[in-house]
Amino acid sequence: MTDNNVAKSDLSVQLGRLTLANPILVASGTFGYAREMERLVDLSRLGGILPKTITKAPRAGNHPWRTIETSAGLLNSIGLDNDGIDAFIAHHLPYLASLSTSVIVSIAGRSQDEFVELASRLSEEDGIAGLELNISCPNVTGGVDYGTDPTLCEKLVANVRESCRLPVIAKLTPNVTCIADIACAAAAGGADAVSLINTVLGMAIDWKRQRPMLGNVVGGLSGPAIKPVALRCVHQVARAVDIPIIGIGGISNIDDAMEFLVAGASAVQIGTANYYDPTVSMTILDQLPDALKQLGATRTDDIVRSLQLPEPVEPATVAPTA
Amino acid sequence: MSNPLHAKFYADQATQSSVEVVENLEMARDTYRVRFRCPEIAARALPGQFVMLRLANYDDPLIGRPLAVYDVLQSQAGEPESIDVLYLVKGKLTTRLVNFQPGQRLDVWGPLGNGFEPIATSHLVMVAGGIGQTPFVCLAKEYLGLQSFGTPAREPARSKRVTLCYGGRSAELLAGVEDFKQLGVDVRIATDDGSLGHHGLVTDVLSRVLAESEQECQVVCCGPEPMMEAVAKVTANADVPCRVSLETPMACGIGICFTCVAKVRDDSGEWDYKRTCVDGPVFDAELIEW
């Protein structure tokens, strides 16, 4: 036998115009600006890094408490705390661009014009592999409509694509009746890929004080608690669109990652698990070739969308409504 | 660091490891001390730094807890070998941790945070409330010249005199008083119920210590926020420099989640949310917007 199976595996994935070294990415908002993780994680091994979402103007973010632990999950209402695009380009991008890893910049605008402005400015910068449109953050006012209204979503994605040369990924919210409808709209608008899911709207209450626990009253739930919801969303979207999907939601070990790939994701983003197991991305990456081999595969692509459904399938439960 | 937006301190020395519990002892009512073997972290930990601790393979509780490094223990050969942390039993994680036996494993990452910079003083006055005494054993050891910290060992600051003003609700909740006394720390107690020491607030004790001290003093403080705010007022009035170690709730401890923010003023007097895990937990008291 030669060296090992790792050498033989081709982990690279193609997401529209975007090529990644492997399918293990880290999700926006759960990895800071990567510099924080330099000591704990070999950043060069990651398939992609999504730094914390940036906005046009600096945002202080929401009042504490900003996160509350729930059963197998974490509620957050951080509120896109960031220093704005100017500071990002001046202070964070040079570091990110120096890494030999694909950097996908997550952006959020309050209006279509803001999204377009952010995209066209970043399009002029070196060292960015793609953009992820955060049209799904539950903790801010404005911007979420693009993730809940198919017409607005399609128009936004189309306008952003027109305004920049970079591959565009739309990050979708599960807080809709039919996520496949939104994914179809993003695909129609020309998205290179869709990523899903962002957090699930939730709440925590201190009944003794009769008050909400989060500073922002409601927040987004993440972590293992939402994995079944995320898997269902990926499955539904995979049956509705042809563009690649990036699966997100409660992934904390190799089994979780494999479930998403089989369900239809071409790549995955690890989110909340980075908080409670900082080296989790490396662990999953180490175990990926062996897991592929268990399915007789050497390439990530071999198992993407390989879910075998029982017959007959009731179309009403899996097909988009539009 | 030249970059103004970068935190002052990242997890530059941190490692994540699965560690073995060496012992897990009750120190006071609802207060335990867990010791675990972690030579890498022990070798790097500085006074005032913390570790994140998590029950491996548990989804509930999911998130780690920040705990101050209470003590760094050395092997017989004099090498840093294990760490003690003190914890108050009050939630899902600590309720389970109480039952951990020697040999069982925990997930730990650290050392984290800026810790206390060594700043020389004639009289170091440590003020603790509740479980806030935890960062001060290492600090006292360093200032009294009893132990060095970091690899290579950092240049310590020294103090001829170290006092601990320690306030709690009741005598049975005070933990580690003997540990401090054994180091040669002058311990002054205050309890809400008068069961030990001064019957009243720890700030009363602090005011007296500062008034009586004939030396140049420096105050460090850790405890509940209202108590730290009160201490900051006392030190401001007495014109004594004060550093506080904030106990803000955290989710990651390494700067990636933006949970643990506190309002910290900059040179212009404007406040911004700073992450206490990477910009702190130790701040100049006068910069905190309480």
XYZ file of C-alpha atoms in Angstrom:
612
model
C 0.000 0.000 0.000
C 1.127 3.499 -0.656
C 1.262 6.095 2.057
C -2.394 6.048 3.013
C -5.849 6.800 1.791
C -5.551 10.422 2.715
C -3.182 10.956 -0.164
C -5.570 9.260 -2.547
C -8.655 11.171 -1.470
C -9.694 14.159 -3.498
C -11.506 16.306 -1.012
C -11.794 19.381 -3.220
C -15.223 20.744 -4.004
C -16.627 23.038 -6.666
C -19.289 25.533 -5.613
C -20.293 27.286 -8.797
C -17.313 29.455 -9.716
C -15.706 28.762 -6.358
C -13.209 25.926 -5.876
C -12.369 24.866 -2.330
C -9.592 22.556 -1.145
C -12.018 20.549 0.973
C -15.615 20.723 2.192
C -14.896 21.694 5.808
C -15.518 25.413 6.332
C -16.051 27.490 9.439
C -19.234 29.534 9.706
C -19.468 33.275 9.898
C -19.881 34.622 13.412
C -18.365 31.538 14.997
C -14.722 32.028 14.146
C -14.077 35.725 14.804
C -11.746 37.093 12.155
C -9.670 33.878 12.180
C -6.712 35.546 13.890
C -8.245 34.517 17.216
C -7.949 30.848 16.219
C -4.444 30.949 14.791
C -2.887 29.159 17.717
C -5.519 26.436 18.068
C -6.316 25.607 14.440
C -4.092 25.111 11.396
C -5.967 27.703 9.354
C -4.262 26.651 6.120
C -5.999 23.277 6.251
C -9.542 24.623 6.284
C -11.617 24.424 3.134
C -12.751 27.972 3.742
C -13.028 30.659 6.382
C -16.050 32.906 6.769
C -15.168 35.842 9.013
C -17.796 37.550 11.135
C -20.428 39.369 9.055
C -19.527 42.915 8.112
C -21.892 45.812 7.580
C -21.472 49.188 5.911
C -21.309 51.160 9.151
C -19.861 49.975 12.459
C -22.385 48.326 14.768
C -21.978 48.091 18.545
C -24.225 45.029 18.615
C -26.976 44.168 21.065
C -27.023 44.593 24.823
C -25.878 41.667 26.978
C -26.864 39.030 27.703
C -25.980 38.032 24.200
C -25.966 34.246 24.476
C -27.871 31.769 26.614
C -27.189 28.070 26.721
C -30.228 25.862 26.154
C -30.552 22.084 26.035
C -27.947 20.976 23.462
C -28.032 24.448 21.963
C -27.088 28.073 22.228
C -29.343 31.081 21.769
C -27.648 34.244 20.599
C -28.552 37.828 19.943
C -25.106 39.257 19.250
C -26.529 41.695 16.716
C -23.762 41.800 14.090
C -21.289 43.563 16.388
C -18.602 44.678 13.913
C -16.453 47.659 13.045
C -17.822 48.171 9.531
C -16.362 47.574 6.087
C -13.642 50.259 6.227
C -12.131 48.786 9.355
C -12.512 45.282 7.947
C -10.595 46.169 4.788
C -7.952 48.115 6.692
C -7.366 45.795 9.615
C -8.762 42.311 9.140
C -8.563 41.623 5.418
C -4.753 41.894 5.128
C -4.396 39.133 7.700
C -7.126 36.991 6.145
C -5.692 37.487 2.653
C -2.284 36.342 3.875
C -3.690 32.911 4.734
C -3.461 30.201 2.126
C -7.150 29.470 2.632
C -10.235 30.547 0.724
C -11.802 33.498 2.486
C -15.514 34.001 1.915
C -16.620 37.349 3.265
C -20.049 37.487 4.874
C -21.886 40.752 4.289
C -25.184 42.172 5.518
C -26.955 45.258 4.277
C -30.104 46.920 5.498
C -31.117 47.574 1.913
C -30.331 46.274 -1.549
C -28.161 49.331 -2.173
C -26.072 48.566 0.884
C -25.556 44.956 -0.188
C -24.520 46.116 -3.664
C -22.178 48.753 -2.269
C -20.503 46.259 0.078
C -20.145 43.701 -2.713
C -18.684 46.094 -5.256
C -16.178 47.474 -2.759
C -15.008 44.006 -1.727
C -14.837 43.017 -5.368
C -11.956 45.480 -5.751
C -9.939 43.859 -2.990
C -7.471 41.016 -3.372
C -7.564 37.861 -1.336
C -11.313 37.245 -1.278
C -12.595 33.995 -2.779
C -16.299 34.760 -2.559
C -19.122 36.516 -0.786
C -21.816 35.117 1.432
C -24.927 37.267 1.609
C -26.251 37.173 5.146
C -29.936 37.614 4.366
C -30.890 35.568 7.380
C -29.628 37.108 10.628
C -32.570 37.197 13.058
C -30.930 39.701 15.401
C -31.032 42.886 13.348
C -33.726 45.008 11.808
C -33.602 45.179 8.027
C -31.999 42.726 5.635
C -33.927 39.639 6.728
C -36.718 40.324 4.212
C -34.350 39.240 1.455
C -34.258 35.795 3.023
C -37.998 35.447 3.481
C -39.453 36.914 0.278
C -38.532 35.014 -2.914
C -39.013 38.018 -5.210
C -36.786 40.276 -3.108
C -34.228 37.482 -2.753
C -33.922 36.863 -6.478
C -33.594 40.560 -7.244
C -30.984 41.090 -4.558
C -28.818 38.171 -5.655
C -29.051 39.262 -9.304
C -28.042 42.824 -8.451
C -25.148 41.747 -6.277
C -23.904 39.400 -9.000
C -24.014 42.200 -11.513
C -22.058 44.515 -9.240
C -19.110 42.240 -8.489
C -16.832 39.654 -10.005
C -16.836 37.342 -6.968
C -18.782 34.101 -6.538
C -21.950 34.761 -4.533
C -23.490 32.511 -1.900
C -26.872 33.274 -0.354
C -27.212 32.244 3.301
C -30.779 31.243 4.030
C -32.939 31.312 7.111
C -35.028 28.353 8.269
C -37.602 30.795 9.657
C -39.817 30.546 6.567
C -42.656 28.289 5.488
C -40.790 26.850 2.509
C -37.031 27.267 2.362
C -36.917 25.568 -1.052
C -38.844 28.523 -2.505
C -36.171 30.924 -1.290
C -33.388 28.660 -2.560
C -35.050 28.550 -6.005
C -35.207 32.340 -5.995
C -31.522 32.620 -5.080
C -30.650 30.183 -7.869
C -32.774 32.151 -10.335
C -30.943 35.304 -9.281
C -27.655 33.640 -10.217
C -26.279 32.523 -6.844
C -23.256 30.249 -7.168
C -24.455 28.357 -4.115
C -26.758 28.589 -1.144
C -25.731 28.031 2.455
C -28.223 26.903 5.047
C -29.326 27.188 7.715
C -28.826 30.321 9.764
C -30.191 30.186 13.302
C -33.721 29.215 14.293
C -35.673 31.974 16.057
C -36.017 31.218 19.726
C -36.343 32.632 23.201
C -35.370 31.966 26.796
C -37.211 33.252 29.848
C -36.308 33.656 33.506
C -39.732 32.994 35.005
C -38.700 33.975 38.512
C -37.794 37.453 37.375
C -40.496 37.317 34.688
C -38.014 38.621 32.141
C -36.459 37.428 28.887
C -32.918 36.135 29.298
C -31.483 37.726 26.160
C -30.783 41.439 25.993
C -32.579 41.519 22.651
C -35.548 39.463 23.975
C -35.459 36.916 21.124
C -32.485 35.358 19.393
C -31.240 32.632 17.105
C -30.831 29.035 18.233
C -27.813 27.062 17.070
C -25.898 23.946 18.044
C -26.775 20.224 18.012
C -30.390 21.059 18.951
C -31.069 22.403 15.430
C -29.298 19.723 13.391
C -32.485 17.835 12.460
C -34.069 21.065 11.234
C -30.984 21.876 9.188
C -30.789 18.398 7.669
C -34.431 18.597 6.658
C -33.821 21.984 5.022
C -30.779 20.734 3.100
C -32.740 17.714 1.941
C -35.645 19.845 0.732
C -33.410 22.362 -1.007
C -31.340 19.603 -2.652
C -34.501 18.305 -4.272
C -35.514 21.752 -5.454
C -32.352 23.316 -6.904
C -29.314 22.189 -8.858
C -26.846 24.715 -7.484
C -24.481 23.528 -4.749
C -25.526 23.686 -1.113
C -23.382 24.406 1.905
C -24.867 22.668 4.931
C -24.832 24.391 8.327
C -26.532 23.619 11.605
C -25.254 21.815 14.678
C -22.351 20.031 13.009
C -19.996 18.902 15.756
C -18.417 15.663 14.571
C -17.648 13.620 11.462
C -20.997 11.817 11.539
C -22.857 15.123 11.468
C -20.735 16.342 8.548
C -21.304 13.133 6.589
C -25.059 13.311 7.174
C -25.141 16.742 5.550
C -23.066 15.635 2.556
C -25.320 12.638 1.974
C -28.402 14.835 2.370
C -27.201 17.046 -0.451
C -24.599 19.493 0.804
C -21.415 19.830 -1.260
C -19.635 21.370 1.704
C -20.386 22.146 5.333
C -19.759 24.986 7.735
C -18.963 24.285 11.353
C -20.486 26.899 13.619
C -21.310 26.750 17.305
C -19.078 23.692 17.826
C -16.076 26.006 17.375
C -17.096 27.627 20.662
C -17.109 24.487 22.757
C -14.553 22.394 20.883
C -12.175 24.896 19.246
C -10.209 22.264 17.333
C -13.315 20.442 16.036
C -12.701 21.498 12.416
C -9.327 19.756 12.423
C -10.816 16.605 13.998
C -13.526 16.389 11.345
C -11.048 17.039 8.555
C -8.756 14.301 9.869
C -11.608 11.812 9.887
C -13.160 12.723 6.533
C -11.096 10.451 4.226
C -11.879 7.412 6.340
C -15.558 8.239 6.477
C -15.654 8.610 2.684
C -13.893 5.282 2.385
C -16.601 3.651 4.467
C -18.981 4.510 1.645
C -16.487 3.309 -0.945
C -15.699 6.883 -2.000
C -12.434 8.749 -2.394
C -13.878 12.064 -3.521
C -16.231 14.294 -1.561
C -18.391 14.670 -4.638
C -19.001 10.913 -4.794
C -21.317 11.013 -1.813
C -22.940 14.431 -2.189
C -26.687 14.038 -2.751
C -26.387 10.268 -2.317
C -29.396 9.956 -0.041
C -31.552 7.002 -0.991
C -35.209 7.588 -0.327
C -37.763 4.907 0.349
C -40.337 4.463 -2.408
C -42.798 5.861 -2.902
C -42.026 9.343 -1.726
C -44.922 11.639 -1.123
C -44.115 14.673 -3.241
C -46.024 17.042 -0.972
C -43.494 16.587 1.819
C -40.401 17.276 -0.216
C -41.250 19.448 -3.204
C -41.337 23.218 -3.179
C -44.761 24.784 -3.298
C -43.919 27.113 -6.138
C 0.129 45.077 18.860
C 0.129 47.769 16.218
C -3.359 47.037 14.987
C -5.791 49.099 17.060
C -8.699 46.808 16.294
C -6.919 43.686 17.330
C -7.472 42.582 20.859
C -4.632 43.148 23.271
C -4.358 39.472 23.906
C -5.362 36.453 21.872
C -5.261 32.822 22.825
C -1.649 32.906 21.684
C -0.491 30.393 24.242
C -3.604 28.252 24.338
C -3.925 24.562 23.720
C -6.971 22.354 23.887
C -6.582 19.029 25.626
C -8.409 16.194 27.222
C -7.154 16.231 30.816
C -7.326 13.802 33.706
C -8.933 14.765 36.993
C -6.466 14.292 39.860
C -8.760 15.284 42.705
C -12.054 17.043 43.261
C -12.539 18.359 46.797
C -15.133 20.358 48.670
C -13.534 23.592 49.918
C -16.560 25.336 51.404
C -20.314 25.131 51.089
C -21.136 24.674 47.373
C -17.521 25.387 46.483
C -15.192 22.733 45.086
C -11.643 22.616 43.831
C -10.837 20.373 40.888
C -7.238 19.570 40.071
C -6.286 18.230 36.654
C -3.065 17.230 34.971
C -2.196 19.558 32.085
C 1.554 20.250 31.926
C 1.292 22.345 28.742
C -1.275 24.744 30.146
C 0.339 24.775 33.589
C 3.655 25.784 32.064
C 2.147 28.806 30.344
C -0.509 30.041 32.755
C -0.032 33.518 34.202
C -1.725 34.988 37.281
C -5.223 36.207 36.402
C -5.615 34.024 33.345
C -8.412 31.494 33.010
C -9.213 28.225 31.299
C -12.381 27.022 29.618
C -13.593 23.734 31.029
C -16.149 21.409 29.498
C -17.525 17.961 30.161
C -16.289 16.016 27.153
C -18.940 14.323 25.015
C -21.863 16.032 26.744
C -24.355 17.853 24.535
C -26.127 19.148 27.621
C -24.510 21.140 29.065
C -23.020 22.075 25.728
C -20.878 25.121 26.354
C -17.672 25.375 28.375
C -17.292 27.510 31.498
C -14.540 30.060 32.143
C -12.721 29.389 35.409
C -9.784 31.315 36.822
C -6.525 29.478 37.308
C -6.513 29.146 41.098
C -3.142 27.498 41.462
C -0.384 25.993 39.318
C 1.165 22.904 40.894
C 4.591 21.563 40.205
C 5.860 18.027 39.963
C 8.507 16.736 42.342
C 11.039 17.696 39.713
C 9.779 21.263 39.904
C 8.046 21.252 36.510
C 4.567 22.766 36.144
C 2.230 19.786 36.070
C -1.342 20.500 37.046
C -3.851 23.258 37.611
C -6.434 23.879 40.298
C -9.661 25.689 39.597
C -12.337 26.567 42.128
C -15.976 26.367 41.167
C -19.259 27.300 42.726
C -21.947 24.650 42.232
C -24.851 26.469 40.647
C -25.688 25.188 37.171
C -25.852 22.185 34.857
C -22.121 21.834 34.353
C -20.933 22.371 37.906
C -23.666 20.130 39.318
C -22.294 17.283 37.204
C -18.659 18.214 37.781
C -19.080 17.625 41.525
C -19.410 13.897 40.813
C -16.221 13.661 38.744
C -13.719 11.236 40.207
C -9.943 11.050 39.821
C -9.111 9.453 36.459
C -12.137 10.866 34.664
C -11.469 13.305 31.863
C -12.412 16.881 31.103
C -11.963 19.051 28.025
C -9.898 22.115 28.808
C -8.509 24.930 26.702
C -6.251 27.694 27.879
C -4.529 29.600 29.288
C -6.755 32.467 28.179
C -7.137 36.189 28.731
C -4.617 38.870 29.554
C -4.197 38.147 33.256
C -2.563 40.670 35.593
C 0.427 42.501 34.226
C 3.208 42.557 36.784
C 3.270 46.118 38.106
C 5.500 46.650 41.104
C 4.010 48.179 44.230
C 4.854 48.464 47.893
C 1.518 47.129 49.024
C -0.708 44.938 46.845
C -4.311 44.971 48.048
C -6.471 42.215 46.567
C -10.236 42.627 46.959
C -12.476 39.616 46.405
C -16.204 39.055 46.661
C -18.102 35.778 46.341
C -15.969 33.408 44.246
C -13.710 36.319 43.175
C -10.746 35.186 45.270
C -9.854 32.609 42.607
C -7.346 34.628 40.518
C -5.430 35.836 43.574
C -3.503 32.813 44.835
C -1.163 32.837 41.825
C -0.934 36.617 41.942
C 0.029 36.602 45.624
C 2.607 33.887 45.012
C 4.207 35.960 42.257
C 4.225 39.230 44.173
C 5.653 37.545 47.266
C 8.369 35.870 45.193
C 7.196 32.349 46.010
C 6.625 31.076 42.463
C 7.264 32.218 38.915
C 4.882 31.803 36.034
C 5.049 31.344 32.270
C 7.588 29.681 29.993
C 10.099 31.233 29.968
C 9.269 32.575 33.411
C 8.133 36.165 33.113
C 9.790 38.989 34.962
C 7.734 39.246 38.141
C 6.659 42.350 40.014
C 7.276 42.231 43.724
C 5.509 43.608 46.727
C 6.674 43.569 50.328
C 3.134 43.333 51.542
C 0.051 41.600 50.168
C -3.412 41.964 51.719
C -6.605 40.146 50.759
C -9.912 41.821 51.582
C -12.405 39.037 51.144
C -16.142 39.480 51.406
C -18.883 36.882 51.331
C -22.440 36.344 52.456
C -21.449 34.001 55.267
C -18.359 32.323 56.789
C -19.315 28.887 55.475
C -19.093 30.161 51.880
C -15.543 31.497 52.140
C -13.102 29.180 50.382
C -9.328 29.059 50.453
C -8.695 31.476 53.333
C -6.007 29.157 54.720
C -4.306 28.950 51.315
C -3.786 32.704 51.392
C -2.666 32.775 55.012
C -0.076 30.089 54.328
C 1.442 32.253 51.613
C 1.865 35.067 54.109
C -1.051 37.133 52.849
C -2.730 39.360 55.412
C -6.390 38.260 55.113
C -9.217 40.610 56.152
C -12.696 39.108 56.077
C -16.098 40.745 55.766
C -19.376 38.843 55.882
C -22.891 40.046 55.216
C -24.237 38.154 58.212
C -21.355 38.907 60.567
C -20.488 35.219 60.974
C -16.800 36.008 60.469
C -14.700 39.156 60.404
C -16.249 42.547 59.777
C -20.045 42.524 59.790
C -20.699 44.433 56.593
C -19.278 45.157 53.191
C -15.816 44.350 51.896
C -15.491 47.977 50.787
C -15.539 49.002 54.480
C -12.566 46.713 55.048
C -10.816 48.010 51.960
C -11.260 51.640 53.015
C -9.685 50.863 56.364
C -6.750 49.002 54.797
C -6.075 51.875 52.414
C -6.371 54.463 55.198
C -4.016 52.539 57.453
C -1.431 51.645 54.862
C 1.503 53.984 54.967
C 2.854 52.677 51.690
C 2.047 53.279 48.068
C -0.808 50.864 47.294
C -2.257 49.143 44.279
C -5.650 47.442 44.245
C -6.796 44.441 42.217
C -10.387 43.325 42.434
C -12.623 40.446 41.362
C -16.205 39.698 42.281
C -19.818 40.542 41.458
C -20.213 43.666 39.341
C -21.910 45.876 41.969
C -19.105 45.069 44.398
C -16.417 45.875 41.807
C -18.141 49.133 40.983
C -18.173 50.032 44.683
C -14.492 49.137 45.002
C -13.698 51.266 41.944
C -15.366 54.244 43.662
C -13.378 53.723 46.862
C -10.083 53.513 44.989
C -10.912 56.502 42.791
C -11.646 58.599 45.894
C -8.442 57.414 47.546
C -6.509 58.055 44.323
C -5.209 54.476 44.299
C -4.820 52.618 40.976
C -7.260 49.719 40.624
C -7.542 46.863 38.177
C -10.659 44.717 37.989
C -11.056 41.196 36.640
C -14.543 41.005 35.129
C -16.726 37.920 35.577
C -18.757 38.421 32.394
C -20.541 35.290 31.146
C -18.670 33.705 28.237
C -19.432 31.064 25.624
C -16.070 30.415 23.939
C -13.337 32.150 25.961
C -11.225 32.711 22.845
C -12.712 35.779 21.178
C -14.862 34.237 18.459
C -18.414 34.528 19.772
C -18.676 38.137 21.028
C -20.792 37.091 24.014
C -18.697 38.432 26.880
C -18.710 42.105 26.013
C -18.335 44.893 28.546
C -18.508 48.651 28.020
C -14.927 49.874 28.076
C -13.892 53.485 27.451
C -11.022 54.446 25.191
C -8.718 57.472 25.419
C -11.408 59.769 24.046
C -13.812 58.713 26.795
C -16.203 56.982 24.383
C -17.191 53.431 25.282
C -17.268 50.440 22.983
C -18.102 46.814 23.689
C -14.892 44.894 24.321
C -14.585 41.160 24.593
C -13.528 40.394 28.152
C -11.987 37.091 27.057
C -9.386 38.614 24.738
C -9.273 42.279 25.791
C -9.571 41.289 29.449
C -10.680 39.935 31.805
C -8.422 42.440 33.594
C -9.096 46.123 32.897
C -8.195 49.401 34.550
C -11.216 50.117 36.729
C -11.430 53.709 35.524
C -12.046 52.554 31.934
C -15.135 50.505 32.778
C -18.544 52.019 32.089
C -20.426 50.327 34.938
